[in-house]
Amino acid sequence: MKDILGLLPLEAEKIDRILSLGLTMKARLRRGEKTLPTLVGKSAVTLFYENSTRTRCSFELAGKYLGAQVVNISASSSSVQKGESLVDTGKTLDAMKNDFIIIRHPMSGAPGLLARTVKAHVVNAGDGMNEHPSQALLDMLTMREHLGTIEGLRVAILGDIRHSRVAKSNLYGLRKLGAEVRMFAPATLMPAGLATMGAKICSSREEAVEGADVVMGLRIQLERQKAGNFPSLSEYAKYYGVNEDVMKYAKPTALIMHPGPVNRGVELTCGLIDGEASRIEDQVLSGLAVRMAMLTILNEEEEA
Ligand code: CP
């Protein structure tokens, strides 16, 4: 395993291994034990062609807590602005003997192209509408920690599924570990083909949430769509958002999750975001832990 490009190509055993180590890392972080010498002498570059708070910052901290030297490059301040290609950017980083490239790119498949070109380990931090593997891994880690297992869970995913790389990575990962995945979105925001990948496509919020262990809202990605998929954000919230009435259909113990950033009052009500069942902030800690686990396992496999 040189790279982590998505959960579709990752075996269940590897996903399980990352989650197990991620849980250990999370427990250490909770105890205030942040540093480990795992990546001393190694370097990592975060190469982001799209905005990010959670993913970029937690990969940077993950690398630093493991002892690596970490450099951040944003496309807006790099030689990409002068016309340098992704492949040439990757070769430039390889020439500096860099060990890891963590890339976010608006084009699906860009991390795969880079991985085929460079010696460094490539980690996909989100590519277009394709995959966001570290987000799905942190979501699964949060579920496993709070619910004890992934197998047999009923997970409802509601929101802008069409533009969501998070939805796809969660579908692949959750199905591999034996969860049921239900999805609901306005017809204009539901892509074709997810049923063939194991999702149960629902025709109402209530059907999706019925008996759910986890209810995950997804952000409406206004930056990836032209107007016209729904009348307005307030109408989206009223007819498609998750609110307290919809949550009555879920298990009383159901967790509320969201990858963030949240459009407050649109995908989820503020009461649910800030309520007792919400694990949205805890997902952020899971993100740091799982990214430490991902970098550790890639390094271990290189040294094995
Ligand atoms: N969930 C997520 O990818 O958040 P950022 O865009 O802030 O990284």
Coordinates of C-alpha atoms and ligand atoms in Angstrom, one line a residue:
M1 CA 0.0 0.0 0.0
K2 CA 2.0 3.0 -1.3
D3 CA -0.9 5.4 -1.4
I4 CA -4.4 5.9 0.0
L5 CA -6.6 7.1 -2.9
G6 CA -10.0 6.0 -1.8
L7 CA -12.0 3.4 0.1
L8 CA -13.3 1.7 -3.1
P9 CA -9.8 0.2 -3.7
L10 CA -9.0 -0.4 0.0
E11 CA -9.6 -3.9 1.4
A12 CA -11.8 -4.3 4.5
E13 CA -8.8 -5.6 6.5
K14 CA -6.8 -2.5 5.8
I15 CA -9.8 -0.2 6.7
D16 CA -10.2 -2.2 9.9
R17 CA -6.5 -1.8 10.7
I18 CA -6.6 1.9 10.2
L19 CA -9.6 2.2 12.5
S20 CA -8.1 0.1 15.2
L21 CA -4.9 2.2 15.2
G22 CA -7.0 5.4 15.0
L23 CA -8.8 4.4 18.1
T24 CA -5.5 3.9 19.9
M25 CA -4.3 7.3 18.7
K26 CA -7.6 9.0 19.8
A27 CA -7.3 7.6 23.3
R28 CA -3.7 8.9 23.4
L29 CA -4.8 12.4 22.2
R30 CA -7.6 12.4 24.9
R31 CA -4.9 11.8 27.5
G32 CA -2.9 14.7 26.2
E33 CA -0.3 12.4 24.7
K34 CA 0.3 14.1 21.4
T35 CA 3.7 13.2 20.2
L36 CA 5.3 10.0 18.9
P37 CA 8.6 9.6 17.1
T38 CA 7.1 7.5 14.2
L39 CA 8.0 9.9 11.4
V40 CA 11.1 11.6 12.7
G41 CA 13.3 12.3 9.7
K42 CA 10.4 12.2 7.3
S43 CA 8.7 15.1 5.5
A44 CA 5.2 15.7 4.3
V45 CA 3.6 18.3 2.0
T46 CA -0.1 19.2 2.0
L47 CA -0.9 20.3 -1.5
F48 CA -4.4 21.9 -1.5
Y49 CA -6.1 23.2 -4.7
E50 CA -9.4 23.7 -2.8
N51 CA -10.2 25.4 0.5
S52 CA -10.1 23.4 3.8
T53 CA -10.0 23.9 7.5
R54 CA -10.4 20.5 9.1
T55 CA -8.6 18.2 6.6
R56 CA -5.6 20.4 5.9
C57 CA -5.0 21.4 9.5
S58 CA -5.5 17.9 10.9
F59 CA -3.1 16.3 8.3
E60 CA -0.5 19.0 9.2
L61 CA -0.9 18.3 12.9
A62 CA -0.9 14.6 12.4
G63 CA 2.4 14.8 10.6
K64 CA 3.9 17.1 13.2
Y65 CA 2.6 15.0 16.2
L66 CA 4.4 12.0 14.6
G67 CA 7.6 14.0 14.2
A68 CA 7.6 14.8 10.5
Q69 CA 8.6 18.1 8.9
V70 CA 5.4 19.4 7.3
V71 CA 5.1 22.1 4.6
N72 CA 1.8 23.5 3.4
I73 CA 1.3 24.5 -0.3
S74 CA -1.9 26.2 -1.5
A75 CA -2.4 26.3 -5.2
S76 CA -3.2 30.1 -5.0
S77 CA 0.3 30.9 -3.8
S78 CA 2.3 28.3 -5.7
S79 CA 3.8 28.0 -9.2
V80 CA 0.5 26.3 -10.2
Q81 CA -0.5 30.0 -10.8
K82 CA 2.3 30.2 -13.4
G83 CA 0.9 27.2 -15.3
E84 CA 2.9 24.4 -13.7
S85 CA 1.2 21.1 -14.1
L86 CA 0.2 18.7 -11.3
V87 CA 2.7 16.1 -12.5
D88 CA 5.5 18.6 -12.7
T89 CA 4.6 19.9 -9.2
G90 CA 4.8 16.3 -7.9
K91 CA 8.2 15.7 -9.6
T92 CA 9.5 18.9 -8.0
L93 CA 8.4 17.7 -4.6
D94 CA 10.0 14.3 -5.2
A95 CA 13.3 16.0 -6.2
M96 CA 13.3 17.5 -2.7
K97 CA 13.2 13.9 -1.2
N98 CA 9.7 14.5 0.2
D99 CA 8.0 11.4 1.7
F100 CA 4.3 12.2 1.7
I101 CA 2.0 14.3 -0.5
I102 CA -1.5 15.0 0.9
I103 CA -3.5 16.4 -2.0
R104 CA -7.0 18.0 -2.3
H105 CA -8.0 18.7 -5.9
P106 CA -11.2 19.7 -7.7
M107 CA -10.7 17.1 -10.4
S108 CA -11.7 13.5 -9.7
G109 CA -8.7 11.2 -10.2
A110 CA -6.0 13.9 -9.7
P111 CA -4.5 12.1 -6.7
G112 CA -4.3 8.8 -8.7
L113 CA -2.5 10.6 -11.5
L114 CA 0.0 12.1 -9.0
A115 CA 0.5 8.7 -7.3
R116 CA 1.4 7.0 -10.6
T117 CA 4.0 9.8 -11.1
V118 CA 5.8 10.3 -7.8
K119 CA 7.8 8.2 -5.4
A120 CA 6.2 9.8 -2.4
H121 CA 3.2 8.3 -0.7
V122 CA 0.1 10.1 -1.9
V123 CA -3.0 10.5 0.3
N124 CA -6.2 11.7 -1.2
A125 CA -7.7 14.6 0.9
G126 CA -10.7 14.9 -1.4
D127 CA -10.9 14.8 -5.2
G128 CA -13.8 16.5 -6.9
M129 CA -17.0 14.5 -6.5
N130 CA -15.1 11.2 -6.3
E131 CA -13.7 10.2 -2.8
H132 CA -12.7 11.7 0.6
P133 CA -11.2 8.6 2.2
S134 CA -9.9 10.2 5.4
Q135 CA -13.3 11.7 6.1
A136 CA -15.1 8.4 5.8
L137 CA -12.5 6.7 8.0
L138 CA -12.9 9.3 10.7
D139 CA -16.7 9.0 10.4
M140 CA -16.4 5.2 10.8
L141 CA -13.9 5.6 13.7
T142 CA -16.5 7.9 15.5
M143 CA -19.2 5.3 14.9
R144 CA -17.1 2.4 16.1
E145 CA -16.0 4.3 19.2
H146 CA -19.5 5.3 20.3
L147 CA -21.5 2.3 19.0
G148 CA -18.9 -0.5 19.5
T149 CA -19.0 -1.8 15.9
I150 CA -19.7 -0.9 12.3
E151 CA -21.2 -4.3 11.3
G152 CA -25.0 -4.3 11.4
L153 CA -25.3 -0.5 11.9
R154 CA -28.0 1.3 10.0
V155 CA -26.5 4.6 8.7
A156 CA -28.8 7.3 7.1
I157 CA -27.0 9.8 4.9
L158 CA -29.1 12.8 3.8
G159 CA -28.2 15.9 1.8
D160 CA -26.3 16.8 -1.3
I161 CA -25.3 13.3 -2.2
R162 CA -24.7 14.1 -5.9
H163 CA -21.8 16.4 -5.3
S164 CA -20.5 14.5 -2.2
R165 CA -17.2 12.6 -2.1
V166 CA -17.9 12.0 1.6
A167 CA -21.1 10.1 0.8
K168 CA -19.3 7.8 -1.7
S169 CA -16.3 7.1 0.5
N170 CA -18.7 6.3 3.4
L171 CA -20.8 4.1 1.2
Y172 CA -17.8 2.0 0.1
G173 CA -16.3 1.8 3.6
L174 CA -19.5 1.2 5.6
R175 CA -20.7 -1.5 3.2
K176 CA -17.3 -3.3 3.3
L177 CA -17.5 -3.4 7.1
G178 CA -21.1 -4.7 7.1
A179 CA -23.3 -1.6 7.7
E180 CA -26.6 -0.8 6.0
V181 CA -26.5 2.6 4.2
R182 CA -29.6 4.5 3.4
M183 CA -29.6 7.6 1.4
F184 CA -32.1 10.4 0.7
A185 CA -31.8 13.6 -1.3
P186 CA -33.9 15.7 -3.6
A187 CA -34.0 13.9 -7.0
T188 CA -31.8 16.7 -8.4
L189 CA -29.1 15.9 -5.8
M190 CA -29.2 12.1 -6.1
P191 CA -26.8 10.6 -8.6
A192 CA -27.6 7.4 -10.5
G193 CA -25.8 4.2 -9.7
L194 CA -25.4 4.2 -5.9
A195 CA -28.0 1.4 -5.5
T196 CA -25.7 -0.8 -7.5
M197 CA -22.9 0.0 -5.0
G198 CA -25.0 -1.2 -2.1
A199 CA -26.9 1.9 -1.0
K200 CA -30.7 1.7 -0.2
I201 CA -32.1 4.8 -1.9
C202 CA -35.1 6.2 0.0
S203 CA -38.0 8.3 -1.1
S204 CA -38.5 10.3 2.1
R205 CA -36.5 11.6 5.1
E206 CA -38.5 9.4 7.4
E207 CA -37.9 6.2 5.4
A208 CA -34.1 7.0 5.4
V209 CA -34.0 7.7 9.2
E210 CA -36.4 4.9 10.3
G211 CA -34.5 2.8 12.9
A212 CA -31.2 4.5 12.2
D213 CA -28.2 4.2 14.5
V214 CA -26.5 7.2 12.8
V215 CA -28.0 10.1 10.9
M216 CA -25.5 12.0 8.8
G217 CA -26.3 15.3 7.2
L218 CA -24.2 16.4 4.2
R219 CA -23.4 20.0 3.2
I220 CA -25.2 21.6 0.3
Q221 CA -22.2 22.3 -2.0
L222 CA -23.2 25.5 -3.6
E223 CA -19.8 25.9 -5.1
R224 CA -20.2 22.8 -7.2
Q225 CA -23.7 23.4 -8.6
K226 CA -25.6 25.9 -10.8
A227 CA -28.8 27.3 -9.4
G228 CA -31.9 25.3 -9.8
N229 CA -31.4 22.1 -7.9
F230 CA -33.9 23.3 -5.2
P231 CA -35.8 26.6 -4.9
S232 CA -34.0 28.1 -1.9
L233 CA -32.0 27.1 1.2
S234 CA -35.0 27.8 3.5
E235 CA -37.2 25.5 1.3
Y236 CA -34.4 22.9 1.3
A237 CA -34.3 23.0 5.1
K238 CA -38.1 22.7 5.4
Y239 CA -38.6 19.8 3.0
Y240 CA -35.3 18.0 3.0
G241 CA -33.3 19.0 6.1
V242 CA -33.0 16.8 9.3
N243 CA -35.0 18.3 12.2
E244 CA -36.2 17.1 15.6
D245 CA -39.5 15.7 14.1
V246 CA -37.5 13.6 11.5
M247 CA -35.2 12.3 14.3
K248 CA -38.2 10.8 16.1
Y249 CA -38.0 8.0 13.4
A250 CA -34.4 7.1 14.4
K251 CA -33.4 5.0 17.3
P252 CA -33.5 7.0 20.6
T253 CA -29.8 6.4 20.9
A254 CA -29.0 7.6 17.3
L255 CA -26.0 9.8 16.8
I256 CA -26.0 13.0 14.7
M257 CA -23.0 13.4 12.4
H258 CA -21.9 15.9 9.7
P259 CA -18.5 16.1 8.0
G260 CA -18.5 19.9 8.2
P261 CA -18.5 22.7 7.4
V262 CA -22.2 22.9 8.3
N263 CA -24.7 25.3 6.8
R264 CA -26.5 25.8 10.2
G265 CA -30.2 25.4 10.0
V266 CA -30.1 24.0 6.4
E267 CA -28.9 20.4 6.5
L268 CA -29.5 20.1 10.3
T269 CA -31.3 22.3 12.8
C270 CA -29.1 24.2 15.2
G271 CA -30.7 22.2 18.1
L272 CA -29.5 19.0 16.6
I273 CA -26.0 20.4 15.7
D274 CA -25.5 21.5 19.3
G275 CA -27.5 18.8 21.0
E276 CA -26.5 15.8 23.1
A277 CA -26.6 13.3 20.3
S278 CA -24.3 15.4 18.1
R279 CA -20.8 14.0 17.5
I280 CA -19.8 16.7 15.1
E281 CA -17.0 18.1 17.2
D282 CA -15.9 14.7 18.2
Q283 CA -15.6 13.8 14.5
V284 CA -12.8 16.5 14.3
L285 CA -10.7 14.7 17.0
S286 CA -11.4 11.4 15.2
G287 CA -10.0 13.1 12.1
L288 CA -6.7 13.9 13.7
A289 CA -6.4 10.4 15.1
V290 CA -7.3 8.6 11.9
R291 CA -4.9 10.7 9.9
M292 CA -2.1 9.9 12.3
A293 CA -3.0 6.2 11.8
M294 CA -3.0 6.6 8.0
L295 CA 0.4 8.1 7.9
T296 CA 1.8 5.6 10.4
I297 CA 0.5 2.6 8.4
L298 CA 1.8 3.9 5.1
N299 CA 5.2 4.4 6.7
E300 CA 5.1 0.9 8.3
E301 CA 4.3 -0.7 5.0
E302 CA 7.2 1.1 3.4
E303 CA 9.6 -0.1 6.0
A304 CA 8.3 -3.7 6.2
Ligands
CP1 N1 -14.9 17.8 6.1 C1 -14.0 18.5 5.4 O1 -13.4 18.0 4.4 O2 -13.8 19.7 5.9 P1 -12.7 20.8 5.3 O3 -13.2 21.2 3.9 O4 -12.7 22.0 6.3 O5 -11.4 20.1 5.2

